Amino acid sequence: MMSMSEKAGSAWAPLRVGIFRALWIAALVSNLGTWMQTVGAQWLLVHQPHASLLVALVQTADTLPDVLFAYVGGVLADTFDRRWLLLIVQGCLFLAGLALTILTIAGQMPPALLLTLTFVLGAGSAFTVPTYQALIPDLIPRSELPSASALSSININLARAIGPAIAGVLIAQAGVEAVFAINTATFLVFGLVVAVWHPPVDTTARFSERFVSALRAGERYVRYAPVVRRILVRAALFLVPASALWALLPVASRSIRSCSSVPRQRVPCSGALLRGRWD
C-alpha cells in the first residue's frame, strides 16, 4: 500500500521536471492574465449604454473562439511543430494585447473594437491550450500523466479564482489599462519560456497525416468514444450556465454598489441583481 506522503509526492511529481515546471508556471501566469483581461474588458463596458448586453458579449467574444477553433487547434497541434505553433500564436496575442493596451490608454477603444480584440485573444487561447496539452506527454514519463492532468486543472482553477480578484485591485488602483498591459506581458512570458526550450529531435517530427484527414479522424473518435462524449456533455452542462454567471457579475457588482450608496433603493436594486440588470 502507498502511504499518504508517497501519494502526495506522486501527485506533485511532474513539477520535478524542469521544463514541465517552467511551462506550468508560465501557463499559470498566462491564465491569470486571461481572467484579468476579461474582467477589465467587462468593467470598461459597464458604464456604457446597454451595458448588460455589452458585458455579456465580452464573455461571448472570449469563449466563442473555443467552440469554433479549439478542435482545429488540436488538429494543428498534431500536424505541425508544436513549439513553433505556440511561438507564432503567442506573438500574435502579444500584438493584439499591445494594440488593446495602447488604444485604451489613448481613449480610442469603442465597444465594437474591444469585442473584436477580445475575440482575437480568445482565438489565440483556443489554439494555445490544445497545443500546450499535447506537449505534456513529451515532457514527463507516461506514468505521471494523470498527475500532470490534475496539475493542469489546478492551474486553470487557481487562475480563475485569483485572476479576477487581482484585476479588481488593479482597476481600482491603476485603471483598466494596467490590467490590459499585464495581460500583454503574460504572452511575452509564456513565449519566452517556450523559446528557450529546445525539445529533443524525436519529439519535433511532423506527423504524416494531413490536416483534413486528421479532422475526420478526430470526429470519428468522438463519435465512437462514449467516454469522450460524456465528458463533453458534462463540461457543457457546467460551462454554459457558469458562463452566464461570469458574464453578468460586473453588472451585478455595479448594482450592489448602487444599493449600498442609496439605502432606500435596496428592494429595487435587489430585483436588478436577480435579473442581472441595472437601470
PDB file of C-alpha atoms in Angstrom:
ATOM      1  CA  MET A   1       0.000   0.000   0.000  1.00  0.00           C
ATOM      2  CA  MET A   2       1.208   3.523  -0.868  1.00  0.00           C
ATOM      3  CA  SER A   3       1.447   5.885   2.098  1.00  0.00           C
ATOM      4  CA  MET A   4      -0.209   9.292   2.137  1.00  0.00           C
ATOM      5  CA  SER A   5       3.148  11.052   1.774  1.00  0.00           C
ATOM      6  CA  GLU A   6       4.021   8.896  -1.244  1.00  0.00           C
ATOM      7  CA  LYS A   7       0.668   9.694  -2.847  1.00  0.00           C
ATOM      8  CA  ALA A   8       1.171  13.400  -2.249  1.00  0.00           C
ATOM      9  CA  GLY A   9       4.678  13.149  -3.661  1.00  0.00           C
ATOM     10  CA  SER A  10       3.468  11.386  -6.787  1.00  0.00           C
ATOM     11  CA  ALA A  11       0.744  13.997  -7.283  1.00  0.00           C
ATOM     12  CA  TRP A  12       3.381  16.742  -7.486  1.00  0.00           C
ATOM     13  CA  ALA A  13       5.981  14.593  -9.232  1.00  0.00           C
ATOM     14  CA  PRO A  14       5.631  16.242 -12.696  1.00  0.00           C
ATOM     15  CA  LEU A  15       6.783  19.548 -11.190  1.00  0.00           C
ATOM     16  CA  ARG A  16      10.170  17.962 -10.545  1.00  0.00           C
ATOM     17  CA  VAL A  17      10.758  18.006 -14.311  1.00  0.00           C
ATOM     18  CA  GLY A  18      12.307  21.394 -15.037  1.00  0.00           C
ATOM     19  CA  ILE A  19      10.671  22.161 -18.381  1.00  0.00           C
ATOM     20  CA  PHE A  20       7.238  20.988 -17.217  1.00  0.00           C
ATOM     21  CA  ARG A  21       7.551  23.182 -14.112  1.00  0.00           C
ATOM     22  CA  ALA A  22       8.610  26.202 -16.175  1.00  0.00           C
ATOM     23  CA  LEU A  23       5.773  25.767 -18.685  1.00  0.00           C
ATOM     24  CA  TRP A  24       3.267  25.127 -15.878  1.00  0.00           C
ATOM     25  CA  ILE A  25       4.238  28.370 -14.143  1.00  0.00           C
ATOM     26  CA  ALA A  26       4.192  30.264 -17.458  1.00  0.00           C
ATOM     27  CA  ALA A  27       0.744  28.833 -18.215  1.00  0.00           C
ATOM     28  CA  LEU A  28      -0.468  29.915 -14.773  1.00  0.00           C
ATOM     29  CA  VAL A  29       0.788  33.454 -15.403  1.00  0.00           C
ATOM     30  CA  SER A  30      -0.903  33.483 -18.812  1.00  0.00           C
ATOM     31  CA  ASN A  31      -4.178  32.133 -17.389  1.00  0.00           C
ATOM     32  CA  LEU A  32      -4.125  34.803 -14.685  1.00  0.00           C
ATOM     33  CA  GLY A  33      -3.721  37.433 -17.378  1.00  0.00           C
ATOM     34  CA  THR A  34      -6.596  35.994 -19.383  1.00  0.00           C
ATOM     35  CA  TRP A  35      -9.033  36.217 -16.472  1.00  0.00           C
ATOM     36  CA  MET A  36      -7.776  39.671 -15.594  1.00  0.00           C
ATOM     37  CA  GLN A  37      -8.294  40.838 -19.178  1.00  0.00           C
ATOM     38  CA  THR A  38     -11.857  39.514 -19.230  1.00  0.00           C
ATOM     39  CA  VAL A  39     -12.724  41.378 -16.038  1.00  0.00           C
ATOM     40  CA  GLY A  40     -11.058  44.537 -17.361  1.00  0.00           C
ATOM     41  CA  ALA A  41     -12.959  44.393 -20.643  1.00  0.00           C
ATOM     42  CA  GLN A  42     -16.264  43.892 -18.843  1.00  0.00           C
ATOM     43  CA  TRP A  43     -15.598  46.738 -16.422  1.00  0.00           C
ATOM     44  CA  LEU A  44     -14.653  49.027 -19.296  1.00  0.00           C
ATOM     45  CA  LEU A  45     -18.150  48.499 -20.727  1.00  0.00           C
ATOM     46  CA  VAL A  46     -20.160  48.528 -17.528  1.00  0.00           C
ATOM     47  CA  HIS A  47     -20.850  52.286 -17.786  1.00  0.00           C
ATOM     48  CA  GLN A  48     -21.812  52.172 -21.469  1.00  0.00           C
ATOM     49  CA  PRO A  49     -25.424  52.336 -22.717  1.00  0.00           C
ATOM     50  CA  HIS A  50     -26.923  48.832 -22.947  1.00  0.00           C
ATOM     51  CA  ALA A  51     -24.211  47.669 -20.561  1.00  0.00           C
ATOM     52  CA  SER A  52     -25.900  44.351 -19.741  1.00  0.00           C
ATOM     53  CA  LEU A  53     -25.779  43.284 -23.386  1.00  0.00           C
ATOM     54  CA  LEU A  54     -22.247  44.559 -23.985  1.00  0.00           C
ATOM     55  CA  VAL A  55     -20.849  42.945 -20.840  1.00  0.00           C
ATOM     56  CA  ALA A  56     -22.435  39.628 -21.786  1.00  0.00           C
ATOM     57  CA  LEU A  57     -20.959  39.928 -25.276  1.00  0.00           C
ATOM     58  CA  VAL A  58     -17.480  40.122 -23.736  1.00  0.00           C
ATOM     59  CA  GLN A  59     -17.986  36.612 -22.393  1.00  0.00           C
ATOM     60  CA  THR A  60     -19.309  35.538 -25.791  1.00  0.00           C
ATOM     61  CA  ALA A  61     -16.345  37.045 -27.624  1.00  0.00           C
ATOM     62  CA  ASP A  62     -13.959  35.330 -25.202  1.00  0.00           C
ATOM     63  CA  THR A  63     -15.494  31.837 -25.276  1.00  0.00           C
ATOM     64  CA  LEU A  64     -16.941  31.572 -28.794  1.00  0.00           C
ATOM     65  CA  PRO A  65     -13.464  31.015 -30.301  1.00  0.00           C
ATOM     66  CA  ASP A  66     -13.108  27.928 -28.093  1.00  0.00           C
ATOM     67  CA  VAL A  67     -16.198  26.470 -29.745  1.00  0.00           C
ATOM     68  CA  LEU A  68     -15.100  27.463 -33.249  1.00  0.00           C
ATOM     69  CA  PHE A  69     -11.343  26.862 -33.149  1.00  0.00           C
ATOM     70  CA  ALA A  70     -10.372  24.519 -30.275  1.00  0.00           C
ATOM     71  CA  TYR A  71     -10.961  21.422 -32.411  1.00  0.00           C
ATOM     72  CA  VAL A  72      -8.941  22.943 -35.243  1.00  0.00           C
ATOM     73  CA  GLY A  73      -6.242  23.939 -32.766  1.00  0.00           C
ATOM     74  CA  GLY A  74      -5.987  20.362 -31.545  1.00  0.00           C
ATOM     75  CA  VAL A  75      -5.546  19.091 -35.100  1.00  0.00           C
ATOM     76  CA  LEU A  76      -2.872  21.704 -35.798  1.00  0.00           C
ATOM     77  CA  ALA A  77      -1.065  20.624 -32.634  1.00  0.00           C
ATOM     78  CA  ASP A  78      -0.894  17.086 -34.031  1.00  0.00           C
ATOM     79  CA  THR A  79       0.168  18.047 -37.557  1.00  0.00           C
ATOM     80  CA  PHE A  80       2.664  20.894 -37.063  1.00  0.00           C
ATOM     81  CA  ASP A  81       5.663  21.652 -34.882  1.00  0.00           C
ATOM     82  CA  ARG A  82       4.069  22.455 -31.522  1.00  0.00           C
ATOM     83  CA  ARG A  83       6.867  24.683 -30.287  1.00  0.00           C
ATOM     84  CA  TRP A  84       6.711  26.912 -33.350  1.00  0.00           C
ATOM     85  CA  LEU A  85       2.921  26.909 -33.281  1.00  0.00           C
ATOM     86  CA  LEU A  86       2.980  28.181 -29.696  1.00  0.00           C
ATOM     87  CA  LEU A  87       5.571  30.837 -30.554  1.00  0.00           C
ATOM     88  CA  ILE A  88       3.549  32.125 -33.516  1.00  0.00           C
ATOM     89  CA  VAL A  89       0.318  32.235 -31.541  1.00  0.00           C
ATOM     90  CA  GLN A  90       1.951  33.994 -28.574  1.00  0.00           C
ATOM     91  CA  GLY A  91       3.438  36.564 -30.942  1.00  0.00           C
ATOM     92  CA  CYS A  92       0.013  37.290 -32.430  1.00  0.00           C
ATOM     93  CA  LEU A  93      -1.520  37.509 -28.956  1.00  0.00           C
ATOM     94  CA  PHE A  94       1.190  39.922 -27.833  1.00  0.00           C
ATOM     95  CA  LEU A  95       0.489  42.217 -30.798  1.00  0.00           C
ATOM     96  CA  ALA A  96      -3.273  42.109 -30.177  1.00  0.00           C
ATOM     97  CA  GLY A  97      -2.795  42.791 -26.460  1.00  0.00           C
ATOM     98  CA  LEU A  98      -0.405  45.634 -27.212  1.00  0.00           C
ATOM     99  CA  ALA A  99      -2.917  47.237 -29.564  1.00  0.00           C
ATOM    100  CA  LEU A 100      -5.638  46.834 -26.929  1.00  0.00           C
ATOM    101  CA  THR A 101      -3.479  48.466 -24.260  1.00  0.00           C
ATOM    102  CA  ILE A 102      -2.280  51.405 -26.379  1.00  0.00           C
ATOM    103  CA  LEU A 103      -5.715  52.215 -27.773  1.00  0.00           C
ATOM    104  CA  THR A 104      -7.275  52.032 -24.304  1.00  0.00           C
ATOM    105  CA  ILE A 105      -4.654  54.418 -22.905  1.00  0.00           C
ATOM    106  CA  ALA A 106      -5.342  56.761 -25.840  1.00  0.00           C
ATOM    107  CA  GLY A 107      -9.084  56.634 -25.132  1.00  0.00           C
ATOM    108  CA  GLN A 108      -9.798  55.113 -28.545  1.00  0.00           C
ATOM    109  CA  MET A 109     -11.479  51.886 -27.525  1.00  0.00           C
ATOM    110  CA  PRO A 110     -15.122  51.763 -28.673  1.00  0.00           C
ATOM    111  CA  PRO A 111     -17.162  48.696 -27.653  1.00  0.00           C
ATOM    112  CA  ALA A 112     -17.061  47.131 -31.133  1.00  0.00           C
ATOM    113  CA  LEU A 113     -13.258  47.249 -31.270  1.00  0.00           C
ATOM    114  CA  LEU A 114     -12.953  45.967 -27.709  1.00  0.00           C
ATOM    115  CA  LEU A 115     -15.182  42.989 -28.529  1.00  0.00           C
ATOM    116  CA  THR A 116     -13.214  42.319 -31.721  1.00  0.00           C
ATOM    117  CA  LEU A 117      -9.870  42.284 -29.921  1.00  0.00           C
ATOM    118  CA  THR A 118     -11.359  40.137 -27.158  1.00  0.00           C
ATOM    119  CA  PHE A 119     -12.418  37.663 -29.837  1.00  0.00           C
ATOM    120  CA  VAL A 120      -8.876  37.669 -31.272  1.00  0.00           C
ATOM    121  CA  LEU A 121      -7.402  36.991 -27.823  1.00  0.00           C
ATOM    122  CA  GLY A 122      -9.917  34.210 -27.262  1.00  0.00           C
ATOM    123  CA  ALA A 123      -8.980  32.678 -30.613  1.00  0.00           C
ATOM    124  CA  GLY A 124      -5.336  32.661 -29.590  1.00  0.00           C
ATOM    125  CA  SER A 125      -6.257  30.837 -26.399  1.00  0.00           C
ATOM    126  CA  ALA A 126      -8.214  28.271 -28.421  1.00  0.00           C
ATOM    127  CA  PHE A 127      -5.017  27.417 -30.314  1.00  0.00           C
ATOM    128  CA  THR A 128      -2.680  27.654 -27.303  1.00  0.00           C
ATOM    129  CA  VAL A 129      -4.464  25.338 -24.866  1.00  0.00           C
ATOM    130  CA  PRO A 130      -4.656  22.162 -27.004  1.00  0.00           C
ATOM    131  CA  THR A 131      -1.090  22.689 -28.228  1.00  0.00           C
ATOM    132  CA  TYR A 132       0.206  23.067 -24.677  1.00  0.00           C
ATOM    133  CA  GLN A 133      -1.725  19.997 -23.539  1.00  0.00           C
ATOM    134  CA  ALA A 134      -0.386  17.970 -26.469  1.00  0.00           C
ATOM    135  CA  LEU A 135       3.167  18.822 -25.358  1.00  0.00           C
ATOM    136  CA  ILE A 136       2.784  17.318 -21.894  1.00  0.00           C
ATOM    137  CA  PRO A 137       3.253  13.629 -22.877  1.00  0.00           C
ATOM    138  CA  ASP A 138       6.597  14.609 -24.444  1.00  0.00           C
ATOM    139  CA  LEU A 139       7.803  16.249 -21.226  1.00  0.00           C
ATOM    140  CA  ILE A 140       7.175  13.697 -18.484  1.00  0.00           C
ATOM    141  CA  PRO A 141       7.034   9.905 -18.043  1.00  0.00           C
ATOM    142  CA  ARG A 142       3.790   8.242 -19.072  1.00  0.00           C
ATOM    143  CA  SER A 143       3.144   7.077 -15.501  1.00  0.00           C
ATOM    144  CA  GLU A 144       2.914  10.723 -14.365  1.00  0.00           C
ATOM    145  CA  LEU A 145       0.339  11.843 -16.948  1.00  0.00           C
ATOM    146  CA  PRO A 146      -2.636  11.584 -14.519  1.00  0.00           C
ATOM    147  CA  SER A 147      -0.801  13.841 -12.059  1.00  0.00           C
ATOM    148  CA  ALA A 148       0.084  16.264 -14.845  1.00  0.00           C
ATOM    149  CA  SER A 149      -3.581  16.395 -15.892  1.00  0.00           C
ATOM    150  CA  ALA A 150      -4.607  17.150 -12.302  1.00  0.00           C
ATOM    151  CA  LEU A 151      -1.971  19.889 -12.094  1.00  0.00           C
ATOM    152  CA  SER A 152      -3.332  21.440 -15.284  1.00  0.00           C
ATOM    153  CA  SER A 153      -6.801  21.552 -13.709  1.00  0.00           C
ATOM    154  CA  ILE A 154      -5.323  23.146 -10.584  1.00  0.00           C
ATOM    155  CA  ASN A 155      -3.612  25.697 -12.815  1.00  0.00           C
ATOM    156  CA  ILE A 156      -6.841  26.727 -14.551  1.00  0.00           C
ATOM    157  CA  ASN A 157      -8.962  26.868 -11.400  1.00  0.00           C
ATOM    158  CA  LEU A 158      -6.306  28.726  -9.435  1.00  0.00           C
ATOM    159  CA  ALA A 159      -6.161  31.378 -12.154  1.00  0.00           C
ATOM    160  CA  ARG A 160      -9.958  31.534 -12.255  1.00  0.00           C
ATOM    161  CA  ALA A 161     -10.082  32.152  -8.507  1.00  0.00           C
ATOM    162  CA  ILE A 162      -7.217  34.652  -8.204  1.00  0.00           C
ATOM    163  CA  GLY A 163      -7.203  36.451 -11.555  1.00  0.00           C
ATOM    164  CA  PRO A 164     -10.469  38.407 -11.184  1.00  0.00           C
ATOM    165  CA  ALA A 165      -9.506  39.492  -7.657  1.00  0.00           C
ATOM    166  CA  ILE A 166      -6.144  40.802  -8.859  1.00  0.00           C
ATOM    167  CA  ALA A 167      -7.898  42.576 -11.724  1.00  0.00           C
ATOM    168  CA  GLY A 168     -10.311  44.251  -9.318  1.00  0.00           C
ATOM    169  CA  VAL A 169      -7.472  45.619  -7.183  1.00  0.00           C
ATOM    170  CA  LEU A 170      -5.564  46.841 -10.237  1.00  0.00           C
ATOM    171  CA  ILE A 171      -8.615  48.518 -11.770  1.00  0.00           C
ATOM    172  CA  ALA A 172      -9.263  50.350  -8.505  1.00  0.00           C
ATOM    173  CA  GLN A 173      -5.634  51.439  -8.081  1.00  0.00           C
ATOM    174  CA  ALA A 174      -4.292  51.901 -11.617  1.00  0.00           C
ATOM    175  CA  GLY A 175      -7.174  51.596 -14.075  1.00  0.00           C
ATOM    176  CA  VAL A 176      -8.170  49.101 -16.755  1.00  0.00           C
ATOM    177  CA  GLU A 177      -5.100  49.986 -18.826  1.00  0.00           C
ATOM    178  CA  ALA A 178      -2.835  48.337 -16.244  1.00  0.00           C
ATOM    179  CA  VAL A 179      -4.827  45.112 -16.477  1.00  0.00           C
ATOM    180  CA  PHE A 180      -4.510  45.036 -20.264  1.00  0.00           C
ATOM    181  CA  ALA A 181      -0.784  45.810 -20.065  1.00  0.00           C
ATOM    182  CA  ILE A 182      -0.122  42.982 -17.604  1.00  0.00           C
ATOM    183  CA  ASN A 183      -2.107  40.532 -19.726  1.00  0.00           C
ATOM    184  CA  THR A 184       0.011  41.534 -22.727  1.00  0.00           C
ATOM    185  CA  ALA A 185       3.175  40.915 -20.715  1.00  0.00           C
ATOM    186  CA  THR A 186       1.989  37.395 -19.813  1.00  0.00           C
ATOM    187  CA  PHE A 187       2.031  36.444 -23.502  1.00  0.00           C
ATOM    188  CA  LEU A 188       5.645  37.547 -23.657  1.00  0.00           C
ATOM    189  CA  VAL A 189       6.497  35.497 -20.556  1.00  0.00           C
ATOM    190  CA  PHE A 190       4.896  32.344 -21.945  1.00  0.00           C
ATOM    191  CA  GLY A 191       6.538  32.880 -25.341  1.00  0.00           C
ATOM    192  CA  LEU A 192       9.995  33.352 -23.796  1.00  0.00           C
ATOM    193  CA  VAL A 193       9.697  30.117 -21.814  1.00  0.00           C
ATOM    194  CA  VAL A 194       8.722  28.234 -24.974  1.00  0.00           C
ATOM    195  CA  ALA A 195      11.504  29.933 -26.948  1.00  0.00           C
ATOM    196  CA  VAL A 196      14.277  28.852 -24.569  1.00  0.00           C
ATOM    197  CA  TRP A 197      13.042  25.254 -24.600  1.00  0.00           C
ATOM    198  CA  HIS A 198      14.584  23.040 -27.266  1.00  0.00           C
ATOM    199  CA  PRO A 199      12.759  19.704 -27.430  1.00  0.00           C
ATOM    200  CA  PRO A 200      14.559  16.510 -28.432  1.00  0.00           C
ATOM    201  CA  VAL A 201      14.673  15.861 -32.162  1.00  0.00           C
ATOM    202  CA  ASP A 202      12.453  12.800 -31.952  1.00  0.00           C
ATOM    203  CA  THR A 203       9.589  14.883 -30.464  1.00  0.00           C
ATOM    204  CA  THR A 204       9.608  17.533 -33.191  1.00  0.00           C
ATOM    205  CA  ALA A 205       8.991  15.283 -36.186  1.00  0.00           C
ATOM    206  CA  ARG A 206       5.853  16.135 -38.089  1.00  0.00           C
ATOM    207  CA  PHE A 207       3.067  13.670 -38.385  1.00  0.00           C
ATOM    208  CA  SER A 208       2.401  12.212 -41.808  1.00  0.00           C
ATOM    209  CA  GLU A 209      -1.366  12.656 -41.529  1.00  0.00           C
ATOM    210  CA  ARG A 210      -2.817  15.557 -43.483  1.00  0.00           C
ATOM    211  CA  PHE A 211      -4.901  18.294 -41.883  1.00  0.00           C
ATOM    212  CA  VAL A 212      -8.289  17.336 -43.385  1.00  0.00           C
ATOM    213  CA  SER A 213      -7.856  13.636 -42.694  1.00  0.00           C
ATOM    214  CA  ALA A 214      -6.860  14.472 -39.105  1.00  0.00           C
ATOM    215  CA  LEU A 215     -10.074  16.475 -38.708  1.00  0.00           C
ATOM    216  CA  ARG A 216     -12.086  13.488 -39.884  1.00  0.00           C
ATOM    217  CA  ALA A 217     -10.186  11.120 -37.604  1.00  0.00           C
ATOM    218  CA  GLY A 218     -10.936  13.310 -34.600  1.00  0.00           C
ATOM    219  CA  GLU A 219     -14.620  13.463 -35.479  1.00  0.00           C
ATOM    220  CA  ARG A 220     -14.752   9.652 -35.794  1.00  0.00           C
ATOM    221  CA  TYR A 221     -13.005   9.235 -32.459  1.00  0.00           C
ATOM    222  CA  VAL A 222     -15.551  11.404 -30.643  1.00  0.00           C
ATOM    223  CA  ARG A 223     -18.436   9.668 -32.418  1.00  0.00           C
ATOM    224  CA  TYR A 224     -17.355   6.193 -31.320  1.00  0.00           C
ATOM    225  CA  ALA A 225     -15.944   7.023 -27.861  1.00  0.00           C
ATOM    226  CA  PRO A 226     -18.785   7.156 -25.295  1.00  0.00           C
ATOM    227  CA  VAL A 227     -16.421   8.299 -22.524  1.00  0.00           C
ATOM    228  CA  VAL A 228     -15.380  11.359 -24.529  1.00  0.00           C
ATOM    229  CA  ARG A 229     -18.992  12.201 -25.331  1.00  0.00           C
ATOM    230  CA  ARG A 230     -19.934  12.009 -21.651  1.00  0.00           C
ATOM    231  CA  ILE A 231     -17.050  14.315 -20.745  1.00  0.00           C
ATOM    232  CA  LEU A 232     -18.134  16.843 -23.381  1.00  0.00           C
ATOM    233  CA  VAL A 233     -21.753  16.760 -22.184  1.00  0.00           C
ATOM    234  CA  ARG A 234     -20.754  17.248 -18.538  1.00  0.00           C
ATOM    235  CA  ALA A 235     -18.428  20.085 -19.467  1.00  0.00           C
ATOM    236  CA  ALA A 236     -21.213  21.792 -21.411  1.00  0.00           C
ATOM    237  CA  LEU A 237     -23.661  21.387 -18.509  1.00  0.00           C
ATOM    238  CA  PHE A 238     -21.217  23.263 -16.272  1.00  0.00           C
ATOM    239  CA  LEU A 239     -19.769  25.834 -18.671  1.00  0.00           C
ATOM    240  CA  VAL A 240     -22.980  27.110 -20.269  1.00  0.00           C
ATOM    241  CA  PRO A 241     -24.688  28.307 -17.054  1.00  0.00           C
ATOM    242  CA  ALA A 242     -21.341  29.282 -15.487  1.00  0.00           C
ATOM    243  CA  SER A 243     -20.530  31.492 -18.473  1.00  0.00           C
ATOM    244  CA  ALA A 244     -23.801  33.349 -17.974  1.00  0.00           C
ATOM    245  CA  LEU A 245     -22.874  33.929 -14.317  1.00  0.00           C
ATOM    246  CA  TRP A 246     -19.360  35.171 -15.180  1.00  0.00           C
ATOM    247  CA  ALA A 247     -20.776  37.426 -17.886  1.00  0.00           C
ATOM    248  CA  LEU A 248     -23.182  39.301 -15.625  1.00  0.00           C
ATOM    249  CA  LEU A 249     -21.173  39.533 -12.398  1.00  0.00           C
ATOM    250  CA  PRO A 250     -19.736  43.004 -13.256  1.00  0.00           C
ATOM    251  CA  VAL A 251     -23.257  44.311 -13.875  1.00  0.00           C
ATOM    252  CA  ALA A 252     -24.449  42.753 -10.627  1.00  0.00           C
ATOM    253  CA  SER A 253     -21.449  44.271  -8.842  1.00  0.00           C
ATOM    254  CA  ARG A 254     -22.424  47.732 -10.025  1.00  0.00           C
ATOM    255  CA  SER A 255     -25.973  47.123  -8.788  1.00  0.00           C
ATOM    256  CA  ILE A 256     -24.625  46.197  -5.349  1.00  0.00           C
ATOM    257  CA  ARG A 257     -22.604  49.426  -5.242  1.00  0.00           C
ATOM    258  CA  SER A 258     -25.739  51.382  -6.102  1.00  0.00           C
ATOM    259  CA  CYS A 259     -27.659  49.578  -3.373  1.00  0.00           C
ATOM    260  CA  SER A 260     -25.049  50.378  -0.723  1.00  0.00           C
ATOM    261  CA  SER A 261     -24.943  54.059  -1.647  1.00  0.00           C
ATOM    262  CA  VAL A 262     -28.742  54.560  -1.660  1.00  0.00           C
ATOM    263  CA  PRO A 263     -30.290  52.587   1.244  1.00  0.00           C
ATOM    264  CA  ARG A 264     -33.879  53.404   0.324  1.00  0.00           C
ATOM    265  CA  GLN A 265     -33.468  51.639  -3.006  1.00  0.00           C
ATOM    266  CA  ARG A 266     -32.468  48.267  -1.560  1.00  0.00           C
ATOM    267  CA  VAL A 267     -35.528  46.409  -2.827  1.00  0.00           C
ATOM    268  CA  PRO A 268     -35.424  47.685  -6.437  1.00  0.00           C
ATOM    269  CA  CYS A 269     -31.675  47.040  -6.543  1.00  0.00           C
ATOM    270  CA  SER A 270     -32.188  43.512  -5.277  1.00  0.00           C
ATOM    271  CA  GLY A 271     -34.513  42.916  -8.184  1.00  0.00           C
ATOM    272  CA  ALA A 272     -31.966  44.323 -10.584  1.00  0.00           C
ATOM    273  CA  LEU A 273     -29.345  41.999  -9.121  1.00  0.00           C
ATOM    274  CA  LEU A 274     -31.564  38.943  -9.592  1.00  0.00           C
ATOM    275  CA  ARG A 275     -32.304  39.943 -13.184  1.00  0.00           C
ATOM    276  CA  GLY A 276     -28.650  40.729 -13.924  1.00  0.00           C
ATOM    277  CA  ARG A 277     -29.633  44.255 -14.941  1.00  0.00           C
ATOM    278  CA  TRP A 278     -29.202  47.836 -13.844  1.00  0.00           C
ATOM    279  CA  ASP A 279     -31.089  50.974 -14.711  1.00  0.00           C
TER     280      ASP A 279
END
